[in-house]
Amino acid sequence: MEEEIKQLKKFFQTSFAKCNSLADLDGLQQNFLGRKGFLTLLFKNLVNLDVNLRGKYGKGLNQVKKSFADLLTQKKQELESKGRQEQMKSEFYDFTLPSHQDPYGSLHPISLISYELEDIFSAMGFEIMDGPHMESDYYNFEALNFPIDHPARDMQDTFYLDNNLLLRTQTSAIQIRAMEMHKPPLRVVGPGKVFRAERVDASHSPVFHQIEGIMVDRQISVANMIYFLKMVLGKIFKEEVQTRIRPGYFPFVEPGFEMEMKCLICSGKGCSACKNAGWVEILGCGLVHPNVLGKVGVDAKSYSGFAFGVGIDRLAMMRYNIADIRLLHGGDLRLAYQFSIPRGNHK
Ligand code: PHE
């Protein structure tokens, strides 16, 4: 027994010296102190000994067991604390670094342009009016001189709702609301979303934005209108923009026109935003049709007026050099962040 204990101690020492991971330690523990471990076997052999020797070696074995267990525990603590230190080194965080800096949120380019337009128009004495997105057939079509079976309705297909309303196709509905509210002379603009059942492409979207304007007074002429609109475009683009005007049909104006501006994205050379025309249709305009004035009880013999509807999305595209309308409506943060203010740069 004496010899066996000696051998066991030696064996333990060499194994222990090679042990440098928690897994190794676990193995060692199993091999020596486990249920079928070497030490346990020796304990079992005690029964074969003489009774008085049994006590002696029993005690000796218990001491060995304790010394092994102590060594193992000590080593385990060492290894654990070394592991923690290494982990701390590899996972070092510098808590004094500034945090991740997302830029501040900002207004969407469409809102930026809309607010700017509102400023320009209110500086010229225009009232800003709102209208509902869900509109009645009367305001969107009927009162604007599109009778129920008139083929002109085909130009503006929309989404008809179950409640007898429709999604407005044009902010022109606001013209009627404005004239119902105010007797002439009046100047009103109405910006907002409009909807059309249209196929999506680089310059068309089923949801887009317009700003409507109407001015009714005595002796308002086409010349007044053209001068006015060119001036407004100049204010928006902060330079004189090249425009051209051609006849356009809208049932609620007579005569009616479409105003185009030279494409600022390609400088008139032709691109996807202007469908290679070099010009973009930016607004519809004309003198308010006498039938429309009649509908709202304005005497067409004493008063005349002009109205216009500007596509805000197209203005934003020209202004910020955005070649595809889908970018404006896609919700892609890479577009939005170009308009936001980086942290640290705000006043
Ligand atoms: N409402 C017309 C459109 O959506 C634009 C327009 C407005 C034309 C006012 C003339 C006068 O196309």
CSV table of C-alpha atoms and ligand atoms in Angstrom, one decimal:
chain,number,residue,atom,x,y,z
A,1,MET,CA,0.0,0.0,0.0
A,2,GLU,CA,2.8,2.3,0.9
A,3,GLU,CA,4.3,1.9,-2.5
A,4,GLU,CA,1.0,2.4,-4.3
A,5,ILE,CA,0.3,5.6,-2.5
A,6,LYS,CA,3.8,6.9,-3.5
A,7,GLN,CA,3.2,5.9,-7.1
A,8,LEU,CA,-0.1,7.6,-7.1
A,9,LYS,CA,1.3,10.8,-5.7
A,10,LYS,CA,3.9,10.9,-8.4
A,11,PHE,CA,1.5,10.1,-11.1
A,12,PHE,CA,-0.7,12.9,-9.9
A,13,GLN,CA,2.1,15.4,-9.8
A,14,THR,CA,3.2,14.8,-13.3
A,15,SER,CA,-0.4,14.9,-14.6
A,16,PHE,CA,-1.1,18.0,-12.6
A,17,ALA,CA,2.0,19.8,-14.0
A,18,LYS,CA,0.7,19.3,-17.5
A,19,CYS,CA,-2.7,20.6,-16.7
A,20,ASN,CA,-3.4,24.1,-18.0
A,21,SER,CA,-7.0,24.4,-18.8
A,22,LEU,CA,-10.3,23.9,-16.9
A,23,ALA,CA,-11.1,20.9,-19.1
A,24,ASP,CA,-7.8,19.3,-18.2
A,25,LEU,CA,-8.5,19.9,-14.5
A,26,ASP,CA,-11.9,18.3,-14.9
A,27,GLY,CA,-10.3,15.2,-16.4
A,28,LEU,CA,-7.8,15.0,-13.6
A,29,GLN,CA,-10.5,15.3,-11.0
A,30,GLN,CA,-12.4,12.4,-12.7
A,31,ASN,CA,-9.3,10.2,-13.1
A,32,PHE,CA,-8.2,10.6,-9.5
A,33,LEU,CA,-11.1,11.5,-7.3
A,34,GLY,CA,-14.0,10.4,-9.4
A,35,ARG,CA,-16.3,7.4,-8.7
A,36,LYS,CA,-14.0,5.1,-10.6
A,37,GLY,CA,-10.8,7.2,-10.0
A,38,PHE,CA,-7.5,5.8,-8.9
A,39,LEU,CA,-7.8,7.1,-5.3
A,40,THR,CA,-11.3,5.6,-5.0
A,41,LEU,CA,-9.9,2.2,-6.1
A,42,LEU,CA,-7.3,2.4,-3.4
A,43,PHE,CA,-9.9,3.2,-0.8
A,44,LYS,CA,-11.8,0.1,-2.0
A,45,ASN,CA,-8.6,-2.0,-1.6
A,46,LEU,CA,-8.5,-1.1,2.1
A,47,VAL,CA,-10.9,-3.9,2.9
A,48,ASN,CA,-8.2,-6.4,1.9
A,49,LEU,CA,-5.9,-5.1,4.6
A,50,ASP,CA,-5.3,-6.0,8.1
A,51,VAL,CA,-7.7,-4.2,10.5
A,52,ASN,CA,-5.0,-2.1,12.2
A,53,LEU,CA,-3.3,-1.2,8.9
A,54,ARG,CA,-6.7,-0.2,7.5
A,55,GLY,CA,-7.0,2.7,10.0
A,56,LYS,CA,-3.5,3.9,9.3
A,57,TYR,CA,-3.7,3.8,5.5
A,58,GLY,CA,-7.3,5.0,5.6
A,59,LYS,CA,-6.1,8.2,7.3
A,60,GLY,CA,-3.2,8.5,4.9
A,61,LEU,CA,-5.5,8.1,1.9
A,62,ASN,CA,-7.8,10.8,3.3
A,63,GLN,CA,-4.9,13.2,3.6
A,64,VAL,CA,-3.8,12.4,0.0
A,65,LYS,CA,-7.4,13.0,-1.1
A,66,LYS,CA,-7.5,16.3,0.6
A,67,SER,CA,-4.2,17.5,-0.8
A,68,PHE,CA,-5.3,16.5,-4.3
A,69,ALA,CA,-8.6,18.3,-3.9
A,70,ASP,CA,-6.9,21.4,-2.5
A,71,LEU,CA,-4.4,21.5,-5.4
A,72,LEU,CA,-7.2,21.1,-7.8
A,73,THR,CA,-9.3,23.9,-6.3
A,74,GLN,CA,-6.4,26.2,-6.1
A,75,LYS,CA,-5.5,25.6,-9.7
A,76,LYS,CA,-9.1,26.0,-10.8
A,77,GLN,CA,-9.3,29.4,-9.2
A,78,GLU,CA,-6.0,30.4,-10.8
A,79,LEU,CA,-7.2,29.4,-14.3
A,80,GLU,CA,-10.6,31.1,-13.8
A,81,SER,CA,-9.1,34.4,-12.8
A,82,LYS,CA,-6.5,34.2,-15.7
A,83,GLY,CA,-9.4,33.6,-18.1
A,84,ARG,CA,-11.3,36.5,-16.8
A,85,GLN,CA,-8.3,38.8,-17.2
A,86,GLU,CA,-7.8,37.6,-20.8
A,87,GLN,CA,-11.5,38.2,-21.5
A,88,MET,CA,-11.3,41.7,-20.1
A,89,LYS,CA,-8.3,42.4,-22.2
A,90,SER,CA,-9.9,41.2,-25.4
A,91,GLU,CA,-13.3,42.8,-24.7
A,92,PHE,CA,-12.0,46.2,-23.7
A,93,TYR,CA,-14.4,49.0,-23.9
A,94,ASP,CA,-13.4,52.6,-23.7
A,95,PHE,CA,-16.4,54.1,-21.9
A,96,THR,CA,-15.0,57.6,-22.4
A,97,LEU,CA,-15.5,57.4,-26.2
A,98,PRO,CA,-18.4,59.5,-27.6
A,99,SER,CA,-21.4,57.4,-28.4
A,100,HIS,CA,-22.6,56.5,-31.9
A,101,GLN,CA,-23.8,59.6,-33.5
A,102,ASP,CA,-26.9,59.3,-35.6
A,103,PRO,CA,-27.8,62.4,-37.5
A,104,TYR,CA,-30.8,64.4,-36.4
A,105,GLY,CA,-34.0,63.6,-38.2
A,106,SER,CA,-35.1,66.2,-40.7
A,107,LEU,CA,-37.9,67.3,-43.0
A,108,HIS,CA,-38.4,65.3,-46.2
A,109,PRO,CA,-37.5,67.1,-49.4
A,110,ILE,CA,-41.2,67.3,-50.4
A,111,SER,CA,-41.9,69.0,-47.0
A,112,LEU,CA,-39.0,71.3,-47.5
A,113,ILE,CA,-40.2,72.5,-50.8
A,114,SER,CA,-43.8,72.7,-49.7
A,115,TYR,CA,-43.0,74.9,-46.7
A,116,GLU,CA,-40.8,77.1,-48.9
A,117,LEU,CA,-43.7,77.4,-51.4
A,118,GLU,CA,-46.0,78.4,-48.6
A,119,ASP,CA,-43.6,81.1,-47.5
A,120,ILE,CA,-43.3,82.4,-51.0
A,121,PHE,CA,-47.0,82.5,-51.6
A,122,SER,CA,-47.9,83.9,-48.2
A,123,ALA,CA,-45.4,86.7,-48.7
A,124,MET,CA,-47.5,87.6,-51.8
A,125,GLY,CA,-50.7,87.7,-49.9
A,126,PHE,CA,-52.0,84.2,-50.4
A,127,GLU,CA,-53.9,82.4,-47.8
A,128,ILE,CA,-52.9,78.7,-47.3
A,129,MET,CA,-55.8,76.3,-47.3
A,130,ASP,CA,-56.1,72.6,-46.7
A,131,GLY,CA,-58.5,70.1,-48.2
A,132,PRO,CA,-59.4,66.4,-47.5
A,133,HIS,CA,-57.6,63.6,-49.2
A,134,MET,CA,-60.9,61.7,-49.3
A,135,GLU,CA,-62.9,64.0,-51.4
A,136,SER,CA,-66.4,64.0,-52.9
A,137,ASP,CA,-67.0,63.6,-56.6
A,138,TYR,CA,-68.5,67.0,-56.5
A,139,TYR,CA,-65.4,68.9,-55.4
A,140,ASN,CA,-62.9,66.8,-57.3
A,141,PHE,CA,-64.8,66.6,-60.6
A,142,GLU,CA,-68.4,67.9,-60.9
A,143,ALA,CA,-67.8,71.5,-59.7
A,144,LEU,CA,-64.6,71.6,-61.7
A,145,ASN,CA,-66.6,71.2,-64.9
A,146,PHE,CA,-66.1,67.5,-65.3
A,147,PRO,CA,-69.7,66.3,-65.7
A,148,ILE,CA,-70.4,62.7,-64.7
A,149,ASP,CA,-69.9,61.1,-68.1
A,150,HIS,CA,-67.4,63.5,-69.4
A,151,PRO,CA,-64.4,61.8,-71.1
A,152,ALA,CA,-62.0,64.2,-69.4
A,153,ARG,CA,-62.5,62.1,-66.3
A,154,ASP,CA,-60.4,59.4,-68.0
A,155,MET,CA,-57.3,61.6,-67.7
A,156,GLN,CA,-57.5,61.3,-64.0
A,157,ASP,CA,-58.4,57.7,-62.9
A,158,THR,CA,-58.5,57.4,-59.2
A,159,PHE,CA,-59.3,55.1,-56.3
A,160,TYR,CA,-63.0,55.1,-55.5
A,161,LEU,CA,-64.0,54.3,-51.9
A,162,ASP,CA,-66.9,52.4,-50.5
A,163,ASN,CA,-68.3,55.5,-48.7
A,164,ASN,CA,-69.1,57.3,-52.0
A,165,LEU,CA,-65.9,59.4,-51.7
A,166,LEU,CA,-62.8,59.1,-53.8
A,167,LEU,CA,-59.1,59.9,-53.3
A,168,ARG,CA,-58.7,63.3,-54.7
A,169,THR,CA,-56.8,63.4,-58.0
A,170,GLN,CA,-55.9,67.0,-57.9
A,171,THR,CA,-55.7,69.8,-55.4
A,172,SER,CA,-58.0,71.7,-57.7
A,173,ALA,CA,-60.8,70.6,-55.4
A,174,ILE,CA,-59.4,73.3,-53.1
A,175,GLN,CA,-60.2,76.0,-55.6
A,176,ILE,CA,-63.9,75.3,-55.1
A,177,ARG,CA,-63.6,75.2,-51.3
A,178,ALA,CA,-61.7,78.4,-51.4
A,179,MET,CA,-64.3,80.2,-53.6
A,180,GLU,CA,-67.1,78.9,-51.4
A,181,MET,CA,-65.4,80.3,-48.4
A,182,HIS,CA,-64.3,83.7,-49.8
A,183,LYS,CA,-65.9,86.2,-52.1
A,184,PRO,CA,-63.5,87.7,-54.6
A,185,PRO,CA,-61.0,89.3,-54.6
A,186,LEU,CA,-59.2,86.2,-53.3
A,187,ARG,CA,-55.8,84.6,-53.3
A,188,VAL,CA,-55.5,81.1,-52.0
A,189,VAL,CA,-52.9,78.2,-52.3
A,190,GLY,CA,-53.6,74.7,-51.2
A,191,PRO,CA,-50.7,72.2,-51.0
A,192,GLY,CA,-51.2,68.4,-50.5
A,193,LYS,CA,-51.1,64.8,-51.5
A,194,VAL,CA,-53.1,63.6,-54.5
A,195,PHE,CA,-53.7,60.2,-55.9
A,196,ARG,CA,-54.1,58.6,-59.3
A,197,ALA,CA,-54.5,55.0,-60.5
A,198,GLU,CA,-51.3,55.2,-62.6
A,199,ARG,CA,-48.5,52.9,-63.5
A,200,VAL,CA,-45.3,53.7,-61.6
A,201,ASP,CA,-42.2,54.9,-63.5
A,202,ALA,CA,-39.3,57.3,-63.0
A,203,SER,CA,-41.7,60.3,-63.3
A,204,HIS,CA,-45.1,58.9,-62.2
A,205,SER,CA,-46.3,57.7,-58.9
A,206,PRO,CA,-49.9,56.8,-57.7
A,207,VAL,CA,-49.3,59.2,-54.8
A,208,PHE,CA,-47.8,62.6,-55.4
A,209,HIS,CA,-48.0,66.2,-54.3
A,210,GLN,CA,-49.4,69.4,-55.8
A,211,ILE,CA,-49.9,72.9,-54.7
A,212,GLU,CA,-52.9,74.6,-56.1
A,213,GLY,CA,-53.2,78.3,-56.5
A,214,ILE,CA,-56.1,80.5,-57.4
A,215,MET,CA,-56.4,84.3,-57.7
A,216,VAL,CA,-59.7,85.9,-58.6
A,217,ASP,CA,-60.1,89.6,-59.1
A,218,ARG,CA,-61.2,92.1,-61.7
A,219,GLN,CA,-59.4,92.0,-65.0
A,220,ILE,CA,-57.0,89.2,-64.4
A,221,SER,CA,-55.4,88.1,-67.7
A,222,VAL,CA,-53.2,85.4,-69.1
A,223,ALA,CA,-50.3,87.9,-69.2
A,224,ASN,CA,-50.7,88.4,-65.4
A,225,MET,CA,-50.7,84.7,-64.9
A,226,ILE,CA,-47.5,84.0,-67.0
A,227,TYR,CA,-45.6,86.8,-65.4
A,228,PHE,CA,-46.7,85.6,-61.9
A,229,LEU,CA,-45.8,82.0,-62.5
A,230,LYS,CA,-42.3,82.7,-64.0
A,231,MET,CA,-41.6,84.9,-61.0
A,232,VAL,CA,-42.6,82.1,-58.6
A,233,LEU,CA,-40.4,79.6,-60.4
A,234,GLY,CA,-37.5,82.0,-60.3
A,235,LYS,CA,-38.0,82.4,-56.5
A,236,ILE,CA,-38.0,78.6,-56.0
A,237,PHE,CA,-34.9,77.9,-58.1
A,238,LYS,CA,-33.2,81.2,-57.1
A,239,GLU,CA,-32.3,81.7,-60.8
A,240,GLU,CA,-34.2,82.5,-63.9
A,241,VAL,CA,-35.5,79.2,-65.2
A,242,GLN,CA,-36.3,78.7,-68.9
A,243,THR,CA,-40.0,78.0,-69.4
A,244,ARG,CA,-42.3,77.4,-72.3
A,245,ILE,CA,-46.0,77.3,-72.4
A,246,ARG,CA,-48.4,75.4,-74.6
A,247,PRO,CA,-52.1,74.9,-74.8
A,248,GLY,CA,-53.3,72.3,-72.4
A,249,TYR,CA,-56.8,71.0,-71.7
A,250,PHE,CA,-58.3,71.1,-68.3
A,251,PRO,CA,-62.1,71.4,-68.1
A,252,PHE,CA,-62.0,74.0,-65.3
A,253,VAL,CA,-59.9,76.6,-67.1
A,254,GLU,CA,-60.3,78.4,-70.4
A,255,PRO,CA,-57.9,79.0,-72.0
A,256,GLY,CA,-55.7,76.3,-70.4
A,257,PHE,CA,-52.0,75.8,-70.6
A,258,GLU,CA,-49.2,73.5,-69.5
A,259,MET,CA,-46.0,75.2,-68.4
A,260,GLU,CA,-42.8,73.3,-68.9
A,261,MET,CA,-39.3,74.2,-67.6
A,262,LYS,CA,-36.0,73.2,-69.0
A,263,CYS,CA,-34.8,70.0,-67.2
A,264,LEU,CA,-32.3,71.0,-64.6
A,265,ILE,CA,-31.1,67.5,-64.2
A,266,CYS,CA,-29.7,67.2,-67.7
A,267,SER,CA,-29.8,70.9,-68.7
A,268,GLY,CA,-32.1,70.1,-71.5
A,269,LYS,CA,-30.1,67.3,-73.0
A,270,GLY,CA,-32.6,64.6,-72.2
A,271,CYS,CA,-32.7,62.1,-69.3
A,272,SER,CA,-35.1,59.7,-67.5
A,273,ALA,CA,-36.6,62.4,-65.4
A,274,CYS,CA,-37.7,64.4,-68.5
A,275,LYS,CA,-38.3,61.3,-70.6
A,276,ASN,CA,-35.6,62.5,-73.0
A,277,ALA,CA,-37.6,65.6,-73.9
A,278,GLY,CA,-35.2,68.1,-72.2
A,279,TRP,CA,-38.3,69.8,-70.7
A,280,VAL,CA,-40.5,68.8,-67.8
A,281,GLU,CA,-44.1,69.6,-67.4
A,282,ILE,CA,-44.2,71.3,-64.1
A,283,LEU,CA,-47.6,72.9,-63.8
A,284,GLY,CA,-51.0,73.3,-65.4
A,285,CYS,CA,-52.7,76.6,-65.4
A,286,GLY,CA,-55.3,78.8,-67.1
A,287,LEU,CA,-58.1,81.3,-66.5
A,288,VAL,CA,-60.9,80.0,-64.3
A,289,HIS,CA,-63.7,78.7,-66.5
A,290,PRO,CA,-66.9,80.8,-66.3
A,291,ASN,CA,-68.8,77.5,-65.6
A,292,VAL,CA,-66.7,77.1,-62.5
A,293,LEU,CA,-67.2,80.6,-61.4
A,294,GLY,CA,-70.9,80.1,-62.0
A,295,LYS,CA,-71.0,77.0,-59.8
A,296,VAL,CA,-69.7,79.0,-56.8
A,297,GLY,CA,-71.9,82.0,-57.5
A,298,VAL,CA,-69.2,84.4,-58.7
A,299,ASP,CA,-70.3,86.7,-61.5
A,300,ALA,CA,-68.1,85.8,-64.5
A,301,LYS,CA,-68.9,89.1,-66.2
A,302,SER,CA,-67.3,91.2,-63.4
A,303,TYR,CA,-64.6,88.8,-62.2
A,304,SER,CA,-61.9,86.7,-63.8
A,305,GLY,CA,-59.1,84.7,-62.3
A,306,PHE,CA,-56.2,82.4,-62.9
A,307,ALA,CA,-55.5,79.0,-61.3
A,308,PHE,CA,-52.5,76.8,-61.4
A,309,GLY,CA,-51.5,73.4,-60.1
A,310,VAL,CA,-47.8,72.7,-59.6
A,311,GLY,CA,-46.3,69.2,-59.2
A,312,ILE,CA,-44.3,69.4,-56.0
A,313,ASP,CA,-42.5,66.1,-56.5
A,314,ARG,CA,-41.1,67.3,-59.8
A,315,LEU,CA,-40.0,70.6,-58.3
A,316,ALA,CA,-38.2,68.6,-55.6
A,317,MET,CA,-36.6,66.4,-58.3
A,318,MET,CA,-35.4,69.4,-60.3
A,319,ARG,CA,-34.3,71.3,-57.2
A,320,TYR,CA,-32.3,68.5,-55.6
A,321,ASN,CA,-31.2,66.6,-58.7
A,322,ILE,CA,-33.2,63.5,-58.0
A,323,ALA,CA,-33.7,61.6,-61.3
A,324,ASP,CA,-36.4,59.1,-60.2
A,325,ILE,CA,-39.6,59.9,-58.3
A,326,ARG,CA,-39.6,56.5,-56.6
A,327,LEU,CA,-36.6,57.6,-54.6
A,328,LEU,CA,-38.8,60.3,-53.0
A,329,HIS,CA,-41.4,57.9,-51.9
A,330,GLY,CA,-39.4,54.7,-51.2
A,331,GLY,CA,-38.5,55.6,-47.6
A,332,ASP,CA,-34.8,54.8,-48.2
A,333,LEU,CA,-32.8,56.4,-45.4
A,334,ARG,CA,-29.9,56.9,-47.7
A,335,LEU,CA,-32.0,59.6,-49.4
A,336,ALA,CA,-33.4,61.0,-46.1
A,337,TYR,CA,-30.0,61.3,-44.5
A,338,GLN,CA,-28.8,63.6,-47.3
A,339,PHE,CA,-31.2,66.2,-46.0
A,340,SER,CA,-30.6,65.7,-42.3
A,341,ILE,CA,-28.3,67.7,-40.1
A,342,PRO,CA,-25.3,65.8,-38.8
A,343,ARG,CA,-24.8,66.0,-35.0
A,344,GLY,CA,-22.6,68.8,-33.9
A,345,ASN,CA,-23.5,71.0,-36.9
A,346,HIS,CA,-26.8,72.2,-35.6
A,347,LYS,CA,-27.1,75.7,-34.2
B,1,PHE,N1,-55.4,70.0,-61.6
B,1,PHE,C1,-54.6,70.0,-62.9
B,1,PHE,C2,-53.8,68.6,-62.9
B,1,PHE,O1,-53.8,68.0,-61.9
B,1,PHE,C3,-53.6,71.1,-62.9
B,1,PHE,C4,-54.2,72.4,-63.1
B,1,PHE,C5,-54.5,73.2,-62.0
B,1,PHE,C6,-54.5,72.9,-64.3
B,1,PHE,C7,-55.0,74.4,-62.1
B,1,PHE,C8,-55.0,74.2,-64.5
B,1,PHE,C9,-55.3,74.9,-63.3
B,1,PHE,O2,-53.3,68.2,-63.9
